[in-house]
PDB file of C-alpha atoms in Angstrom:
ATOM      1  CA  MET A 732      11.960  -1.540  25.910  1.00 76.00           C
ATOM      2  CA  THR A 733      11.721   2.134  26.744  1.00 91.00           C
ATOM      3  CA  LEU A 734       9.216   4.670  25.578  1.00 92.00           C
ATOM      4  CA  GLY A 735      11.968   6.494  23.673  1.00 93.00           C
ATOM      5  CA  TYR A 736      12.842   3.322  21.758  1.00 95.00           C
ATOM      6  CA  ILE A 737       9.211   2.747  20.792  1.00 95.00           C
ATOM      7  CA  PHE A 738       8.895   6.378  19.713  1.00 96.00           C
ATOM      8  CA  ARG A 739      12.049   6.160  17.544  1.00 96.00           C
ATOM      9  CA  ARG A 740      10.828   2.963  15.897  1.00 96.00           C
ATOM     10  CA  LEU A 741       7.418   4.492  15.236  1.00 96.00           C
ATOM     11  CA  MET A 742       9.024   7.565  13.669  1.00 98.00           C
ATOM     12  CA  ALA A 743      11.181   5.294  11.492  1.00 98.00           C
ATOM     13  CA  VAL A 744       8.065   3.455  10.283  1.00 97.00           C
ATOM     14  CA  ILE A 745       6.335   6.742   9.460  1.00 95.00           C
ATOM     15  CA  LEU A 746       9.417   7.992   7.603  1.00 97.00           C
ATOM     16  CA  VAL A 747       9.695   4.783   5.564  1.00 98.00           C
ATOM     17  CA  LEU A 748       5.988   4.905   4.667  1.00 95.00           C
ATOM     18  CA  PHE A 749       6.344   8.532   3.599  1.00 94.00           C
ATOM     19  CA  VAL A 750       9.436   7.832   1.472  1.00 96.00           C
ATOM     20  CA  VAL A 751       7.871   4.773  -0.191  1.00 96.00           C
ATOM     21  CA  THR A 752       4.582   6.513  -1.001  1.00 94.00           C
ATOM     22  CA  PHE A 753       6.448   9.529  -2.341  1.00 94.00           C
ATOM     23  CA  ALA A 754       8.714   7.320  -4.477  1.00 96.00           C
ATOM     24  CA  VAL A 755       5.755   5.442  -5.962  1.00 93.00           C
ATOM     25  CA  PHE A 756       3.945   8.721  -6.607  1.00 91.00           C
ATOM     26  CA  ALA A 757       7.034  10.216  -8.264  1.00 92.00           C
ATOM     27  CA  ILE A 758       7.502   7.168 -10.479  1.00 93.00           C
ATOM     28  CA  THR A 759       3.889   7.330 -11.652  1.00 87.00           C
ATOM     29  CA  MET A 760       4.345  11.019 -12.447  1.00 87.00           C
ATOM     30  CA  ILE A 761       7.412  10.241 -14.582  1.00 89.00           C
ATOM     31  CA  LEU A 762       5.685   7.544 -16.636  1.00 86.00           C
ATOM     32  CA  PRO A 763       4.296   8.587 -20.017  1.00 84.00           C
ATOM     33  CA  GLY A 764       0.562   9.224 -20.261  1.00 79.00           C
ATOM     34  CA  ASN A 765      -1.791   9.753 -17.366  1.00 83.00           C
ATOM     35  CA  ALA A 766      -5.055   8.522 -15.913  1.00 83.00           C
ATOM     36  CA  ALA A 767      -7.139  10.790 -18.145  1.00 85.00           C
ATOM     37  CA  VAL A 768      -5.620   9.259 -21.281  1.00 83.00           C
ATOM     38  CA  MET A 769      -6.083   5.776 -19.812  1.00 82.00           C
ATOM     39  CA  ILE A 770      -9.768   6.415 -19.113  1.00 84.00           C
ATOM     40  CA  LEU A 771     -10.572   8.052 -22.447  1.00 85.00           C
ATOM     41  CA  GLY A 772      -8.353   5.823 -24.541  1.00 83.00           C
ATOM     42  CA  GLU A 773      -6.109   6.834 -27.382  1.00 78.00           C
ATOM     43  CA  TYR A 774      -9.011   8.318 -29.330  1.00 82.00           C
ATOM     44  CA  GLY A 775      -9.928  10.946 -26.724  1.00 82.00           C
ATOM     45  CA  THR A 776      -9.696  14.500 -28.014  1.00 88.00           C
ATOM     46  CA  GLU A 777      -7.346  17.009 -26.419  1.00 87.00           C
ATOM     47  CA  GLU A 778     -10.332  18.899 -25.013  1.00 91.00           C
ATOM     48  CA  ALA A 779     -11.789  15.731 -23.485  1.00 91.00           C
ATOM     49  CA  VAL A 780      -8.418  14.786 -21.982  1.00 89.00           C
ATOM     50  CA  ALA A 781      -8.020  18.304 -20.531  1.00 91.00           C
ATOM     51  CA  ALA A 782     -11.534  18.143 -19.042  1.00 92.00           C
ATOM     52  CA  MET A 783     -10.853  14.724 -17.525  1.00 90.00           C
ATOM     53  CA  GLU A 784      -7.541  15.991 -16.094  1.00 89.00           C
ATOM     54  CA  ARG A 785      -9.457  18.827 -14.385  1.00 92.00           C
ATOM     55  CA  ILE A 786     -12.011  16.358 -12.984  1.00 90.00           C
ATOM     56  CA  LEU A 787      -9.272  14.061 -11.655  1.00 88.00           C
ATOM     57  CA  GLY A 788      -7.153  16.941 -10.349  1.00 89.00           C
ATOM     58  CA  LEU A 789      -4.279  16.121 -12.694  1.00 89.00           C
ATOM     59  CA  ASP A 790      -4.055  19.746 -13.788  1.00 90.00           C
ATOM     60  CA  LYS A 791      -2.696  20.698 -10.335  1.00 93.00           C
ATOM     61  CA  PRO A 792       1.053  20.773  -9.581  1.00 93.00           C
ATOM     62  CA  TRP A 793       2.508  17.391  -8.566  1.00 91.00           C
ATOM     63  CA  HIS A 794       3.168  18.393  -4.962  1.00 92.00           C
ATOM     64  CA  ILE A 795      -0.450  19.524  -4.508  1.00 94.00           C
ATOM     65  CA  GLN A 796      -1.661  16.230  -6.016  1.00 92.00           C
ATOM     66  CA  TYR A 797       0.530  14.293  -3.568  1.00 94.00           C
ATOM     67  CA  ILE A 798      -0.657  16.311  -0.562  1.00 94.00           C
ATOM     68  CA  ASP A 799      -4.303  15.890  -1.632  1.00 92.00           C
ATOM     69  CA  TRP A 800      -3.786  12.134  -1.958  1.00 90.00           C
ATOM     70  CA  LEU A 801      -1.955  11.903   1.384  1.00 92.00           C
ATOM     71  CA  VAL A 802      -4.677  13.856   3.210  1.00 94.00           C
ATOM     72  CA  GLY A 803      -7.295  11.578   1.634  1.00 92.00           C
ATOM     73  CA  VAL A 804      -5.426   8.456   2.753  1.00 90.00           C
ATOM     74  CA  LEU A 805      -5.096   9.806   6.295  1.00 91.00           C
ATOM     75  CA  HIS A 806      -8.883  10.246   6.293  1.00 92.00           C
ATOM     76  CA  GLY A 807      -9.456   6.720   4.951  1.00 88.00           C
ATOM     77  CA  ASP A 808     -10.220   7.781   1.370  1.00 89.00           C
ATOM     78  CA  PHE A 809      -7.950   5.843  -0.976  1.00 88.00           C
ATOM     79  CA  GLY A 810      -9.672   7.186  -4.080  1.00 86.00           C
ATOM     80  CA  GLN A 811     -11.426   5.445  -6.951  1.00 85.00           C
ATOM     81  CA  SER A 812     -10.141   2.555  -9.022  1.00 85.00           C
ATOM     82  CA  LEU A 813      -9.798   3.859 -12.556  1.00 79.00           C
ATOM     83  CA  ARG A 814     -10.317   0.439 -14.060  1.00 80.00           C
ATOM     84  CA  LEU A 815     -13.260  -0.771 -11.961  1.00 84.00           C
ATOM     85  CA  SER A 816     -14.838   2.589 -10.990  1.00 81.00           C
ATOM     86  CA  LEU A 817     -15.100   1.361  -7.403  1.00 88.00           C
ATOM     87  CA  PRO A 818     -13.561   2.725  -4.214  1.00 90.00           C
ATOM     88  CA  VAL A 819     -10.012   1.389  -3.838  1.00 90.00           C
ATOM     89  CA  ALA A 820     -10.744   0.424  -0.221  1.00 89.00           C
ATOM     90  CA  ASP A 821     -13.463  -1.974  -1.431  1.00 89.00           C
ATOM     91  CA  VAL A 822     -11.230  -3.507  -4.098  1.00 88.00           C
ATOM     92  CA  VAL A 823      -8.281  -3.952  -1.730  1.00 90.00           C
ATOM     93  CA  GLY A 824     -10.519  -4.973   1.178  1.00 87.00           C
ATOM     94  CA  ASP A 825     -11.637  -8.173  -0.529  1.00 81.00           C
ATOM     95  CA  ALA A 826      -8.054  -9.235  -1.183  1.00 88.00           C
ATOM     96  CA  PHE A 827      -6.977  -8.125   2.310  1.00 91.00           C
ATOM     97  CA  TRP A 828      -9.238 -10.601   4.078  1.00 89.00           C
ATOM     98  CA  ASN A 829      -8.021 -13.439   1.852  1.00 91.00           C
ATOM     99  CA  SER A 830      -4.403 -12.487   2.569  1.00 94.00           C
ATOM    100  CA  ALA A 831      -5.079 -12.078   6.299  1.00 95.00           C
ATOM    101  CA  SER A 832      -6.692 -15.515   6.593  1.00 95.00           C
ATOM    102  CA  LEU A 833      -3.771 -17.075   4.707  1.00 96.00           C
ATOM    103  CA  ALA A 834      -1.239 -15.292   6.947  1.00 97.00           C
ATOM    104  CA  ILE A 835      -3.043 -16.327  10.145  1.00 98.00           C
ATOM    105  CA  THR A 836      -3.234 -19.940   8.973  1.00 98.00           C
ATOM    106  CA  ALA A 837       0.486 -19.930   8.138  1.00 97.00           C
ATOM    107  CA  LEU A 838       1.364 -18.335  11.494  1.00 97.00           C
ATOM    108  CA  LEU A 839      -0.662 -20.894  13.426  1.00 97.00           C
ATOM    109  CA  SER A 840       0.822 -23.780  11.430  1.00 96.00           C
ATOM    110  CA  VAL A 841       4.377 -22.587  11.973  1.00 96.00           C
ATOM    111  CA  THR A 842       3.749 -21.993  15.677  1.00 95.00           C
ATOM    112  CA  ILE A 843       2.253 -25.460  16.149  1.00 96.00           C
ATOM    113  CA  ILE A 844       5.298 -27.008  14.463  1.00 96.00           C
ATOM    114  CA  ALA A 845       8.039 -24.708  15.799  1.00 95.00           C
ATOM    115  CA  ILE A 846       7.267 -24.782  19.529  1.00 93.00           C
ATOM    116  CA  PRO A 847       7.429 -28.589  19.892  1.00 93.00           C
ATOM    117  CA  LEU A 848      10.532 -28.743  17.687  1.00 93.00           C
ATOM    118  CA  GLY A 849      12.192 -25.987  19.736  1.00 92.00           C
ATOM    119  CA  ALA A 850      11.355 -27.782  22.978  1.00 93.00           C
ATOM    120  CA  LEU A 851      12.722 -31.046  21.560  1.00 92.00           C
ATOM    121  CA  ALA A 852      15.922 -29.300  20.479  1.00 91.00           C
ATOM    122  CA  ALA A 853      16.319 -27.839  23.982  1.00 92.00           C
ATOM    123  CA  ILE A 854      15.785 -31.223  25.622  1.00 92.00           C
ATOM    124  CA  LYS A 855      18.243 -33.002  23.316  1.00 89.00           C
ATOM    125  CA  ARG A 856      20.828 -30.230  23.286  1.00 88.00           C
ATOM    126  CA  GLY A 857      24.223 -31.412  22.125  1.00 83.00           C
ATOM    127  CA  SER A 858      22.951 -34.623  20.518  1.00 80.00           C
ATOM    128  CA  THR A 859      22.585 -35.329  16.792  1.00 75.00           C
ATOM    129  CA  ALA A 860      18.902 -36.251  17.031  1.00 62.00           C
TER     130      ALA A 860
END
């Protein structure tokens, strides 16, 4: 494994992450409504919605919104959850540790089962057992 190979793979990962985040951002921009309407509800006045859009930065062009979000993510700021009014990192962090412990348990279980079975298959190569 050469340094060039690792570099190419790393660039591919970065490109895929960029494309996926941009696609998700674009899809949310296409959807009807916005976060300001979601926060204020259907009874929010036009003035209140406009004020909330300014507060949330939704009055900026879409490419500026995406760059602002991307810069925030690169600095570890994932923004605020609109539903819970908590930092997204805190909300996702709780679920992350649950998912990580489940993944580690599954990996250990599979490894404990797979290595002996692989060794047995190598020993009994060519047989039906």
